[in-house]
Amino acid sequence: MKELELKYGCNPNQRPARIFMREGELPITVLNGKPGYINFLDALNAWQLVKELRQATGLPAAASFKHVSPAGAALGLPLDDTLKKMYFVEDIELSPLACAYARARGADRMSSFGDWIALSDECDEATAKVIQHEVSDGVIAPGYSEAALAILKTKRKGGYNIVAIDPSYQPAPVEHKDVFGITFEQGRNELKFGDDTFSNIVTRNRALTDEQKRDLTLCLIALKYTQSNSVCYAQGGQLIGVGAGQQSRIHCTRLAGNKADIWQLRHHPKVLGLPFRPDVSRPNRDNAIDVYISDEWEDVLGDGVWAETFTTRPEPLTPAEKKEWLSKVTGVCLGSDAFFPFGDNIERARRSGVTAIVEPGGSIRDGQVIETCDKYGIVMAFNGIRLFHH
C-alpha cells in the first residue's frame, strides 16, 4: 500500500488528507480502527523514540504521546509496590514491556489522558491489560500477540486504533516538509548517544554513575522527538517531567520541574492513602490527585464536595508537608535540547532534586551556569549537540 486516505487533516475543515510514500510501500498496517492525521504524527514520532531507546539501552521501551510530544517515556524496569499503586497496576502480572508503558503513562497521567502509545517490542497480553484500563486513542508496535490483539480490539466499542509497523523500515536520509506551499528539506537527525556523549564534564563534580548516564540518555532521546524548546527530567529509567514547546528556556525548566514535583508528591503517604470511593474512575482519580496536590485542594476537599470523590474527608497536604517531602528528593537527571542561557535554570532544577545535567553548552554565560552547578555539587556534561524538533 502506497497511501492511506484519512478522514481529515489536523482539523475537520482540512480536506483532503492522506499519508503516502513517494517511493515504496507504507511500512504500517492498520489492524483496527481509523487513525487520523494527528494520530499518525504521534505514532510515527513516538515509534522513533522507543525504537531508539531500545537500541541504546537494550531494554523494552514505551512512550505516551500527546500532540506530537511525549507526555512520558520509559524503560522496562521493574516497579516497586509504591509505583504499582501510583500507576493502578497492582492487580496485573507485569512483563518488562508492561512496566515500560505503566511508567510512561505514570510520568504525567493528566497529560497522558487520551494518549497515543508506542511500544518497542511486540505487544504482549500483560501490556494489553495495562492499556485496556486507560483512556487512549491508539497504539503502534512492531507486532501483537493474539491475546493482546483480542484485548485491544475490545476498547472504544471495537474502534480502538491499532497500528503495526515494520521494525526493519528505514526512512530516506533526507526529509521534506511543506509550509505555506514551500517545501523545506533537511537531512534526518540520525545522532546516536553513547558513553562518549558524557565525556566533556565541565563541573568540579565529575562522577556520573551508569544509572545517571542511562537516565540522561533517556532525556536526550526523548528531546529529539519533543517540540522545542524542551527540557526533560528523568529518574529511575523513566521521564518524570517534560516541558515542551515553550518560547523561554526557564519556562521549560519550570514547567517540567513542576510536573516532576507532582510525580514525586504522588509518592507521599497521604496521596497513596486517599480514600477514593470505589465508583470513582481512574481519570477522575487522577484529576482529584492533581487538585489535591495543588494549591486549589479545596476544590476536592471542600464541604459538600469531598463526598463526591472520597469515602471520608482526607486531611489536606499542607505546603509545609509538600516542601519537606520535596526537600528530600535527589538523584534526578535533566536534559535540555539547547544551552541554558542563565543559572536560574539550574536553581530551579536543583529544587526538584536534580543532581546530573546534560546540555549542549555554547552560551556566553556558560561560566555562570557551571558556577551555579558547582554551588550545589551538580555534575554537568556539555555534549555539544542541539536537539531542536519542529
Short mmCIF file of C-alpha atoms in Angstrom, two decimals, residues 27 31 47 50-51 61 97 118-123 139-145 163-168:
data_model
loop_
_atom_site.label_atom_id
_atom_site.label_comp_id
_atom_site.label_asym_id
_atom_site.label_seq_id
_atom_site.Cartn_x
_atom_site.Cartn_y
_atom_site.Cartn_z
CA PRO A 27 5.66 0.46 6.43
CA LEU A 31 -5.12 -3.63 12.23
CA TRP A 47 7.83 4.90 17.36
CA VAL A 50 11.00 3.89 21.55
CA LYS A 51 12.96 2.19 18.77
CA ALA A 61 10.67 0.91 25.90
CA LEU A 97 7.11 -4.10 28.31
CA ALA A 118 4.29 3.42 21.19
CA LEU A 119 5.89 0.09 22.13
CA SER A 120 9.37 -1.02 21.11
CA ASP A 121 8.52 -4.74 21.20
CA GLU A 122 5.61 -6.96 20.27
CA CYS A 123 2.65 -6.06 22.46
CA VAL A 139 -1.10 2.17 19.84
CA ILE A 140 1.76 1.42 17.45
CA ALA A 141 4.06 -1.58 17.85
CA PRO A 142 6.06 -3.97 15.66
CA GLY A 143 3.52 -6.70 16.36
CA TYR A 144 0.82 -8.03 18.68
CA SER A 145 0.24 -11.41 20.25
CA VAL A 163 -1.21 0.04 14.08
CA ALA A 164 1.62 -2.38 13.27
CA ILE A 165 4.90 -1.05 11.88
CA ASP A 166 7.66 -2.89 10.07
CA PRO A 167 10.60 -2.71 12.53
CA SER A 168 13.10 -3.03 9.67
#
